[in-house]
PDB file of C-alpha atoms in Angstrom:
ATOM      1  CA  MET A   1      -9.397  -7.125 -16.880  1.00 44.00           C
ATOM      2  CA  ALA A   2      -9.830 -10.659 -18.136  1.00 42.00           C
ATOM      3  CA  ASP A   3      -9.092 -13.646 -15.947  1.00 43.00           C
ATOM      4  CA  ASP A   4      -5.662 -15.164 -16.486  1.00 45.00           C
ATOM      5  CA  VAL A   5      -6.032 -18.646 -15.021  1.00 46.00           C
ATOM      6  CA  SER A   6      -2.702 -20.133 -14.052  1.00 52.00           C
ATOM      7  CA  ASP A   7      -1.877 -23.613 -12.786  1.00 68.00           C
ATOM      8  CA  GLU A   8       1.010 -22.370 -10.658  1.00 83.00           C
ATOM      9  CA  PRO A   9       0.418 -22.159  -6.900  1.00 86.00           C
ATOM     10  CA  PRO A  10      -0.493 -18.780  -5.419  1.00 89.00           C
ATOM     11  CA  VAL A  11       2.306 -16.543  -4.224  1.00 90.00           C
ATOM     12  CA  GLY A  12       0.193 -15.276  -1.327  1.00 93.00           C
ATOM     13  CA  ASP A  13       1.840 -12.291   0.335  1.00 95.00           C
ATOM     14  CA  ALA A  14       4.646 -11.589  -2.140  1.00 94.00           C
ATOM     15  CA  ARG A  15       6.869 -10.198   0.618  1.00 94.00           C
ATOM     16  CA  THR A  16       7.548 -13.824   1.578  1.00 93.00           C
ATOM     17  CA  SER A  17       9.621 -14.167  -1.608  1.00 92.00           C
ATOM     18  CA  TRP A  18      12.264 -11.746  -0.307  1.00 93.00           C
ATOM     19  CA  LEU A  19      11.785 -11.650   3.478  1.00 94.00           C
ATOM     20  CA  PRO A  20      12.773 -14.401   5.959  1.00 93.00           C
ATOM     21  CA  ALA A  21       9.759 -16.273   7.311  1.00 93.00           C
ATOM     22  CA  PRO A  22       9.931 -14.839  10.888  1.00 93.00           C
ATOM     23  CA  SER A  23      10.060 -11.301   9.494  1.00 94.00           C
ATOM     24  CA  ALA A  24       7.124 -11.881   7.158  1.00 93.00           C
ATOM     25  CA  GLN A  25       5.129 -13.399  10.009  1.00 92.00           C
ATOM     26  CA  ILE A  26       5.622 -10.430  12.352  1.00 93.00           C
ATOM     27  CA  LEU A  27       4.678  -7.996   9.582  1.00 93.00           C
ATOM     28  CA  ALA A  28       1.558 -10.082   8.944  1.00 90.00           C
ATOM     29  CA  LEU A  29       0.576  -9.505  12.571  1.00 88.00           C
ATOM     30  CA  GLY A  30       0.788  -5.784  11.874  1.00 87.00           C
ATOM     31  CA  ASP A  31      -1.471  -6.299   8.858  1.00 85.00           C
ATOM     32  CA  ALA A  32      -3.976  -8.038  11.116  1.00 80.00           C
ATOM     33  CA  ALA A  33      -3.995  -5.119  13.571  1.00 78.00           C
ATOM     34  CA  ARG A  34      -4.705  -2.645  10.754  1.00 77.00           C
ATOM     35  CA  ARG A  35      -7.366  -4.973   9.366  1.00 73.00           C
ATOM     36  CA  ARG A  36      -9.498  -4.448  12.461  1.00 63.00           C
ATOM     37  CA  ASN A  37      -9.570  -0.714  11.748  1.00 60.00           C
ATOM     38  CA  ALA A  38      -9.704  -0.762   7.950  1.00 61.00           C
ATOM     39  CA  ALA A  39     -11.505   2.334   6.698  1.00 59.00           C
ATOM     40  CA  TYR A  40     -12.994   1.964   3.269  1.00 54.00           C
ATOM     41  CA  GLN A  41     -12.813   5.024   1.040  1.00 55.00           C
ATOM     42  CA  ASN A  42     -13.505   5.627  -2.630  1.00 56.00           C
ATOM     43  CA  ALA A  43     -10.602   5.672  -5.052  1.00 58.00           C
ATOM     44  CA  TRP A  44      -9.239   9.048  -6.036  1.00 68.00           C
ATOM     45  CA  GLN A  45     -10.194  10.403  -9.417  1.00 61.00           C
ATOM     46  CA  LYS A  46      -7.653  12.525 -11.284  1.00 71.00           C
ATOM     47  CA  LEU A  47      -5.609  13.260  -8.180  1.00 79.00           C
ATOM     48  CA  GLN A  48      -2.852  15.767  -8.948  1.00 83.00           C
ATOM     49  CA  PRO A  49      -0.038  17.369  -6.935  1.00 85.00           C
ATOM     50  CA  PRO A  50      -1.395  20.400  -5.064  1.00 89.00           C
ATOM     51  CA  ALA A  51      -1.004  23.839  -6.616  1.00 88.00           C
ATOM     52  CA  LYS A  52      -0.022  25.367  -3.268  1.00 93.00           C
ATOM     53  CA  THR A  53       1.977  23.847  -0.435  1.00 95.00           C
ATOM     54  CA  GLN A  54       3.375  24.938   2.898  1.00 96.00           C
ATOM     55  CA  PRO A  55       6.263  23.516   4.940  1.00 94.00           C
ATOM     56  CA  LEU A  56       5.530  21.198   7.824  1.00 93.00           C
ATOM     57  CA  LYS A  57       6.603  22.568  11.175  1.00 92.00           C
ATOM     58  CA  SER A  58       9.020  20.455  13.188  1.00 90.00           C
ATOM     59  CA  SER A  59       6.256  19.553  15.652  1.00 92.00           C
ATOM     60  CA  GLU A  60       3.917  18.557  12.791  1.00 93.00           C
ATOM     61  CA  ARG A  61       6.595  16.386  11.234  1.00 93.00           C
ATOM     62  CA  ARG A  62       7.253  14.631  14.549  1.00 93.00           C
ATOM     63  CA  SER A  63       3.529  14.016  15.051  1.00 94.00           C
ATOM     64  CA  LEU A  64       3.162  12.661  11.533  1.00 95.00           C
ATOM     65  CA  ARG A  65       6.158  10.347  11.928  1.00 96.00           C
ATOM     66  CA  GLN A  66       4.619   8.991  15.135  1.00 95.00           C
ATOM     67  CA  ALA A  67       1.240   8.508  13.417  1.00 93.00           C
ATOM     68  CA  LEU A  68       2.892   6.613  10.562  1.00 95.00           C
ATOM     69  CA  GLN A  69       4.853   4.415  12.945  1.00 95.00           C
ATOM     70  CA  LYS A  70       1.620   3.598  14.761  1.00 93.00           C
ATOM     71  CA  GLN A  71      -0.351   2.908  11.563  1.00 93.00           C
ATOM     72  CA  PHE A  72       2.327   0.669  10.023  1.00 94.00           C
ATOM     73  CA  ALA A  73       3.702  -0.901  13.222  1.00 93.00           C
ATOM     74  CA  PRO A  74       6.052  -2.656  13.519  1.00 94.00           C
ATOM     75  CA  ALA A  75       7.381  -2.045   9.996  1.00 95.00           C
ATOM     76  CA  LEU A  76       8.505   1.539  10.666  1.00 95.00           C
ATOM     77  CA  ASP A  77       9.945   1.103  14.152  1.00 94.00           C
ATOM     78  CA  ALA A  78      13.516   1.335  12.845  1.00 93.00           C
ATOM     79  CA  ALA A  79      14.850   4.865  12.349  1.00 93.00           C
ATOM     80  CA  GLU A  80      16.053   4.156   8.802  1.00 93.00           C
ATOM     81  CA  ALA A  81      12.635   2.831   7.833  1.00 95.00           C
ATOM     82  CA  ILE A  82      10.623   5.841   9.038  1.00 96.00           C
ATOM     83  CA  ASP A  83      13.267   8.143   7.507  1.00 94.00           C
ATOM     84  CA  ALA A  84      12.671   6.493   4.129  1.00 93.00           C
ATOM     85  CA  VAL A  85       8.980   7.363   4.343  1.00 95.00           C
ATOM     86  CA  LEU A  86       9.211  10.774   6.016  1.00 95.00           C
ATOM     87  CA  PRO A  87      12.750  12.142   6.306  1.00 92.00           C
ATOM     88  CA  THR A  88      13.878  14.495   9.046  1.00 86.00           C
ATOM     89  CA  SER A  89      14.128  18.197   8.269  1.00 74.00           C
ATOM     90  CA  LYS A  90      17.911  18.121   7.796  1.00 79.00           C
ATOM     91  CA  ASN A  91      17.600  15.531   5.001  1.00 80.00           C
ATOM     92  CA  ALA A  92      14.610  16.688   2.939  1.00 90.00           C
ATOM     93  CA  ALA A  93      12.008  19.387   2.434  1.00 92.00           C
ATOM     94  CA  VAL A  94       8.592  18.163   3.556  1.00 94.00           C
ATOM     95  CA  THR A  95       5.504  20.154   2.606  1.00 95.00           C
ATOM     96  CA  ARG A  96       1.731  19.788   2.847  1.00 95.00           C
ATOM     97  CA  GLY A  97      -1.018  20.621   0.373  1.00 94.00           C
ATOM     98  CA  ARG A  98      -4.667  19.845  -0.330  1.00 90.00           C
ATOM     99  CA  GLN A  99      -6.845  18.847  -3.234  1.00 85.00           C
ATOM    100  CA  ASP A 100     -10.534  18.887  -2.328  1.00 78.00           C
ATOM    101  CA  ARG A 101     -10.819  16.651   0.788  1.00 79.00           C
ATOM    102  CA  THR A 102      -7.458  14.986   0.205  1.00 87.00           C
ATOM    103  CA  GLU A 103      -4.418  15.978   2.220  1.00 91.00           C
ATOM    104  CA  LEU A 104      -1.087  15.419   0.483  1.00 93.00           C
ATOM    105  CA  ILE A 105       2.409  15.208   1.970  1.00 95.00           C
ATOM    106  CA  LEU A 106       5.281  15.946  -0.402  1.00 94.00           C
ATOM    107  CA  VAL A 107       8.951  15.064   0.080  1.00 93.00           C
ATOM    108  CA  ASN A 108      11.261  17.215  -1.996  1.00 91.00           C
ATOM    109  CA  GLY A 109       8.325  18.224  -4.153  1.00 91.00           C
ATOM    110  CA  VAL A 110       7.035  14.695  -4.883  1.00 90.00           C
ATOM    111  CA  VAL A 111       3.814  13.352  -3.334  1.00 91.00           C
ATOM    112  CA  ALA A 112       4.703  10.671  -0.781  1.00 94.00           C
ATOM    113  CA  LEU A 113       1.492  10.263   1.258  1.00 95.00           C
ATOM    114  CA  ALA A 114      -2.198  10.967   0.754  1.00 93.00           C
ATOM    115  CA  SER A 115      -5.186  10.845   3.063  1.00 89.00           C
ATOM    116  CA  GLN A 116      -8.884  11.461   2.555  1.00 75.00           C
ATOM    117  CA  GLU A 117     -10.768  13.034   5.430  1.00 68.00           C
ATOM    118  CA  PRO A 118     -13.656  10.944   6.792  1.00 65.00           C
ATOM    119  CA  VAL A 119     -16.895  12.848   6.361  1.00 62.00           C
ATOM    120  CA  ASP A 120     -18.857  11.424   9.306  1.00 65.00           C
ATOM    121  CA  GLY A 121     -18.395  11.884  13.054  1.00 66.00           C
ATOM    122  CA  ASP A 122     -16.924  14.729  15.077  1.00 71.00           C
ATOM    123  CA  ALA A 123     -13.446  16.168  14.601  1.00 66.00           C
ATOM    124  CA  LYS A 124     -11.871  13.861  17.203  1.00 67.00           C
ATOM    125  CA  SER A 125     -13.314  10.671  15.698  1.00 65.00           C
ATOM    126  CA  ARG A 126     -12.380  11.766  12.171  1.00 62.00           C
ATOM    127  CA  ALA A 127      -8.796  12.341  13.267  1.00 64.00           C
ATOM    128  CA  ALA A 128      -8.669   8.932  14.965  1.00 62.00           C
ATOM    129  CA  ARG A 129      -9.819   7.194  11.783  1.00 69.00           C
ATOM    130  CA  LYS A 130      -7.461   9.026   9.460  1.00 80.00           C
ATOM    131  CA  THR A 131      -5.472   6.653   7.280  1.00 87.00           C
ATOM    132  CA  TRP A 132      -2.366   7.575   5.323  1.00 93.00           C
ATOM    133  CA  VAL A 133      -1.900   5.936   1.932  1.00 93.00           C
ATOM    134  CA  PRO A 134       1.710   5.636   0.726  1.00 94.00           C
ATOM    135  CA  THR A 135       2.315   6.366  -2.947  1.00 92.00           C
ATOM    136  CA  PRO A 136       4.250   3.899  -5.138  1.00 90.00           C
ATOM    137  CA  LEU A 137       7.268   6.172  -4.626  1.00 88.00           C
ATOM    138  CA  VAL A 138       7.234   5.439  -0.880  1.00 92.00           C
ATOM    139  CA  LEU A 139       6.458   1.757  -1.414  1.00 93.00           C
ATOM    140  CA  GLN A 140       9.456   1.371  -3.696  1.00 90.00           C
ATOM    141  CA  ARG A 141      11.656   2.993  -1.063  1.00 91.00           C
ATOM    142  CA  CYS A 142      10.091   1.032   1.797  1.00 93.00           C
ATOM    143  CA  PRO A 143       8.339  -2.024   0.265  1.00 94.00           C
ATOM    144  CA  HIS A 144       7.932  -4.057   3.448  1.00 95.00           C
ATOM    145  CA  ILE A 145       5.254  -1.872   5.042  1.00 96.00           C
ATOM    146  CA  LEU A 146       2.262  -3.379   3.181  1.00 96.00           C
ATOM    147  CA  ARG A 147       1.138  -6.821   2.110  1.00 96.00           C
ATOM    148  CA  GLN A 148       2.049  -7.377  -1.543  1.00 96.00           C
ATOM    149  CA  VAL A 149      -0.143  -9.013  -4.178  1.00 96.00           C
ATOM    150  CA  ALA A 150       1.743 -10.489  -7.135  1.00 95.00           C
ATOM    151  CA  VAL A 151       0.102 -10.130 -10.557  1.00 95.00           C
ATOM    152  CA  HIS A 152       1.054 -11.379 -13.987  1.00 92.00           C
ATOM    153  CA  ALA A 153       3.389  -9.019 -15.837  1.00 89.00           C
ATOM    154  CA  PRO A 154       0.913  -8.275 -18.671  1.00 91.00           C
ATOM    155  CA  VAL A 155      -1.594  -7.161 -16.010  1.00 92.00           C
ATOM    156  CA  ALA A 156       0.920  -4.929 -14.196  1.00 90.00           C
ATOM    157  CA  HIS A 157       2.177  -3.264 -17.353  1.00 86.00           C
ATOM    158  CA  GLY A 158      -1.123  -3.236 -19.242  1.00 89.00           C
ATOM    159  CA  PRO A 159      -4.557  -2.753 -17.639  1.00 91.00           C
ATOM    160  CA  LEU A 160      -3.224  -1.566 -14.259  1.00 88.00           C
ATOM    161  CA  LYS A 161      -0.974   1.004 -15.874  1.00 84.00           C
ATOM    162  CA  ARG A 162      -3.867   2.240 -18.022  1.00 86.00           C
ATOM    163  CA  GLY A 163      -6.085   2.850 -14.980  1.00 85.00           C
ATOM    164  CA  ALA A 164      -8.000  -0.404 -14.382  1.00 91.00           C
ATOM    165  CA  ASP A 165      -8.719  -1.901 -10.981  1.00 93.00           C
ATOM    166  CA  LEU A 166      -7.426  -5.374 -10.137  1.00 95.00           C
ATOM    167  CA  TYR A 167      -9.514  -8.506 -10.644  1.00 95.00           C
ATOM    168  CA  ALA A 168      -8.700 -11.772  -8.910  1.00 94.00           C
ATOM    169  CA  GLY A 169      -8.025 -13.492 -12.236  1.00 93.00           C
ATOM    170  CA  GLY A 170      -4.986 -11.296 -12.738  1.00 94.00           C
ATOM    171  CA  VAL A 171      -3.350 -12.450  -9.489  1.00 95.00           C
ATOM    172  CA  VAL A 172      -0.709 -15.166  -9.763  1.00 95.00           C
ATOM    173  CA  GLY A 173      -2.155 -18.541  -8.749  1.00 93.00           C
ATOM    174  CA  PHE A 174      -5.843 -17.676  -9.137  1.00 93.00           C
ATOM    175  CA  GLY A 175      -6.718 -20.878 -10.994  1.00 91.00           C
ATOM    176  CA  HIS A 176      -4.839 -23.088  -8.555  1.00 90.00           C
ATOM    177  CA  ALA A 177      -6.346 -21.347  -5.506  1.00 91.00           C
ATOM    178  CA  THR A 178      -9.962 -21.575  -6.673  1.00 89.00           C
ATOM    179  CA  ARG A 179      -9.550 -25.183  -7.752  1.00 87.00           C
ATOM    180  CA  GLU A 180      -7.554 -26.564  -4.814  1.00 85.00           C
ATOM    181  CA  THR A 181      -8.790 -24.414  -1.907  1.00 83.00           C
ATOM    182  CA  ALA A 182     -12.325 -23.515  -2.967  1.00 70.00           C
ATOM    183  CA  GLY A 183     -13.621 -22.787   0.538  1.00 76.00           C
ATOM    184  CA  SER A 184     -10.776 -20.432   1.408  1.00 89.00           C
ATOM    185  CA  TRP A 185      -9.351 -19.408  -1.958  1.00 94.00           C
ATOM    186  CA  PRO A 186      -8.984 -15.696  -1.091  1.00 94.00           C
ATOM    187  CA  GLU A 187      -6.763 -16.512   1.892  1.00 94.00           C
ATOM    188  CA  ALA A 188      -4.623 -18.799  -0.258  1.00 93.00           C
ATOM    189  CA  LEU A 189      -4.455 -16.248  -3.062  1.00 94.00           C
ATOM    190  CA  PHE A 190      -3.647 -13.208  -0.932  1.00 95.00           C
ATOM    191  CA  GLY A 191      -1.666 -14.826   1.895  1.00 93.00           C
ATOM    192  CA  GLY A 192      -4.226 -14.665   4.701  1.00 92.00           C
ATOM    193  CA  PRO A 193      -7.572 -13.117   5.662  1.00 92.00           C
ATOM    194  CA  ILE A 194      -8.380  -9.692   4.247  1.00 92.00           C
ATOM    195  CA  ALA A 195     -10.828  -6.951   5.212  1.00 91.00           C
ATOM    196  CA  GLN A 196     -12.711  -4.571   2.989  1.00 90.00           C
ATOM    197  CA  GLY A 197     -10.725  -1.346   2.860  1.00 88.00           C
ATOM    198  CA  GLU A 198      -7.400  -2.929   3.859  1.00 91.00           C
ATOM    199  CA  LEU A 199      -4.452  -1.322   2.089  1.00 93.00           C
ATOM    200  CA  VAL A 200      -2.384  -3.522  -0.231  1.00 95.00           C
ATOM    201  CA  ALA A 201       0.531  -3.054  -2.614  1.00 96.00           C
ATOM    202  CA  VAL A 202       0.552  -4.567  -6.110  1.00 96.00           C
ATOM    203  CA  CYS A 203       3.733  -5.760  -7.813  1.00 94.00           C
ATOM    204  CA  ALA A 204       4.548  -7.729 -10.943  1.00 92.00           C
ATOM    205  CA  ARG A 205       5.445 -11.398 -10.632  1.00 88.00           C
ATOM    206  CA  ASP A 206       9.108 -11.868  -9.661  1.00 84.00           C
ATOM    207  CA  SER A 207       9.516  -8.185  -8.736  1.00 89.00           C
ATOM    208  CA  TRP A 208       9.694  -6.678  -5.272  1.00 92.00           C
ATOM    209  CA  ALA A 209       8.918  -3.123  -6.462  1.00 91.00           C
ATOM    210  CA  PRO A 210       5.228  -2.144  -6.144  1.00 92.00           C
ATOM    211  CA  VAL A 211       3.615  -0.487  -9.157  1.00 91.00           C
ATOM    212  CA  ALA A 212       0.339   0.414  -7.433  1.00 93.00           C
ATOM    213  CA  VAL A 213      -1.380   0.705  -4.060  1.00 94.00           C
ATOM    214  CA  GLY A 214      -5.052   0.033  -3.463  1.00 92.00           C
ATOM    215  CA  ARG A 215      -7.690  -1.159  -1.036  1.00 92.00           C
ATOM    216  CA  PHE A 216      -9.370  -4.540  -1.033  1.00 94.00           C
ATOM    217  CA  SER A 217     -12.919  -3.937  -2.252  1.00 92.00           C
ATOM    218  CA  LYS A 218     -14.282  -6.987  -0.409  1.00 92.00           C
ATOM    219  CA  SER A 219     -13.407  -9.078   2.611  1.00 93.00           C
ATOM    220  CA  SER A 220     -12.162 -12.638   2.146  1.00 93.00           C
ATOM    221  CA  GLU A 221     -15.494 -13.914   3.501  1.00 93.00           C
ATOM    222  CA  ASP A 222     -17.445 -11.861   0.947  1.00 92.00           C
ATOM    223  CA  MET A 223     -15.224 -13.139  -1.854  1.00 93.00           C
ATOM    224  CA  VAL A 224     -15.987 -16.725  -0.899  1.00 92.00           C
ATOM    225  CA  LEU A 225     -19.736 -15.997  -0.902  1.00 91.00           C
ATOM    226  CA  GLU A 226     -19.790 -13.860  -4.050  1.00 90.00           C
ATOM    227  CA  GLY A 227     -17.078 -15.557  -6.085  1.00 86.00           C
ATOM    228  CA  SER A 228     -14.527 -13.699  -8.177  1.00 87.00           C
ATOM    229  CA  ARG A 229     -16.980 -11.340  -9.848  1.00 87.00           C
ATOM    230  CA  GLY A 230     -15.974  -7.687  -9.825  1.00 90.00           C
ATOM    231  CA  ALA A 231     -12.724  -6.053  -8.809  1.00 93.00           C
ATOM    232  CA  CYS A 232     -10.920  -7.400  -5.744  1.00 95.00           C
ATOM    233  CA  VAL A 233      -8.675  -4.345  -5.320  1.00 94.00           C
ATOM    234  CA  ASP A 234      -9.704  -0.759  -5.984  1.00 92.00           C
ATOM    235  CA  VAL A 235      -6.479   0.862  -7.162  1.00 92.00           C
ATOM    236  CA  LEU A 236      -5.909   4.229  -5.474  1.00 91.00           C
ATOM    237  CA  LEU A 237      -2.508   5.285  -6.816  1.00 91.00           C
ATOM    238  CA  ARG A 238      -0.274   3.813  -9.498  1.00 90.00           C
ATOM    239  CA  VAL A 239       2.990   4.452 -11.308  1.00 88.00           C
ATOM    240  CA  GLY A 240       2.209   6.746 -14.227  1.00 84.00           C
ATOM    241  CA  ASP A 241      -0.809   8.493 -12.703  1.00 86.00           C
ATOM    242  CA  GLY A 242      -1.190  12.218 -12.125  1.00 83.00           C
ATOM    243  CA  VAL A 243       0.620  12.089  -8.787  1.00 83.00           C
ATOM    244  CA  TRP A 244       3.741  10.356 -10.105  1.00 74.00           C
ATOM    245  CA  PRO A 245       3.489  10.534 -13.921  1.00 67.00           C
ATOM    246  CA  ASN A 246       7.051  10.406 -15.198  1.00 59.00           C
ATOM    247  CA  THR A 247       8.803   7.715 -13.189  1.00 56.00           C
ATOM    248  CA  THR A 248       8.711   3.954 -13.649  1.00 54.00           C
ATOM    249  CA  VAL A 249      11.011   2.983 -10.782  1.00 55.00           C
ATOM    250  CA  ASP A 250      12.445   5.294  -8.166  1.00 54.00           C
ATOM    251  CA  GLU A 251      16.095   5.899  -9.042  1.00 52.00           C
ATOM    252  CA  SER A 252      17.156   5.410  -5.424  1.00 51.00           C
ATOM    253  CA  THR A 253      15.825   1.832  -5.458  1.00 52.00           C
ATOM    254  CA  ALA A 254      16.386   0.831  -9.090  1.00 51.00           C
ATOM    255  CA  SER A 255      17.979  -2.539  -8.318  1.00 60.00           C
ATOM    256  CA  SER A 256      17.114  -6.202  -8.483  1.00 78.00           C
ATOM    257  CA  SER A 257      16.597  -6.490  -4.724  1.00 85.00           C
ATOM    258  CA  PRO A 258      14.755  -4.443  -2.099  1.00 89.00           C
ATOM    259  CA  PRO A 259      16.686  -1.998   0.106  1.00 89.00           C
ATOM    260  CA  ASP A 260      18.773  -3.816   2.700  1.00 91.00           C
ATOM    261  CA  PHE A 261      17.390  -1.713   5.553  1.00 91.00           C
ATOM    262  CA  CYS A 262      13.845  -3.016   4.860  1.00 92.00           C
ATOM    263  CA  VAL A 263      14.954  -6.591   5.419  1.00 91.00           C
ATOM    264  CA  ALA A 264      16.942  -5.513   8.488  1.00 93.00           C
ATOM    265  CA  ALA A 265      13.999  -3.508   9.900  1.00 92.00           C
ATOM    266  CA  ALA A 266      11.647  -6.457   9.494  1.00 92.00           C
ATOM    267  CA  ALA A 267      14.167  -8.797  11.098  1.00 91.00           C
ATOM    268  CA  ALA A 268      14.610  -6.427  14.039  1.00 89.00           C
ATOM    269  CA  ALA A 269      10.856  -6.280  14.517  1.00 88.00           C
ATOM    270  CA  ALA A 270      10.697 -10.075  14.567  1.00 88.00           C
ATOM    271  CA  GLU A 271      13.529 -10.311  17.108  1.00 87.00           C
ATOM    272  CA  SER A 272      11.903  -7.811  19.488  1.00 82.00           C
ATOM    273  CA  ALA A 273       8.428  -9.395  19.281  1.00 72.00           C
TER     274      ALA A 273
END
């Protein structure tokens, strides 16, 4: 993906374009907490919906909802927010399946969450380090739960859609950040420090709806030392891949603004902090 140097200032965390500042700040604190426990895993290759699934028991669903609230705290503290990610049994059918070492959670037959099992350590430590990755479907229903990186539209609808990873040159404001803030350009470009393995959503410039989710392939410190060579985000899941092949934007959120409850949930988290 070729560099697209732009003179416009970096967007940073793109959630700041549609969230009030106090809300964005409290969600950034949640990002920082996850950053300390970022678990780097390889991107999935040819991930598909599982051939066989089984319903989640009520106790399993409750445990998973609690795990998600803990992983994405405080973004999913509000009932409407966690319901958008993992609905209660009376509102949707939730099933579980596997593909190789990847566990998949489906909501009404569509993959909503994925998690690779760590291969090292005992069963207890592997469970403690388990990380759930939301698909673009979930991120379009609940876009406030992850930091957002804004990319130029030709990047979002071209190389990313065709399966490429994200290079820093495709991020809005790359030229300005490297020229004006050379010693800390990754923090300016991405809206704060980043850790290798930290989850991030990718959206097109001037759009709140994520088109991909990935993991930062390097920390901000490594990017400063190594420069912009190589991919900065390993894309894990994207709109148009095998998991979600036929949908561009989720019909339930096909509007020009993010769901109102996301803004309200973030504001509530800021007020209770």
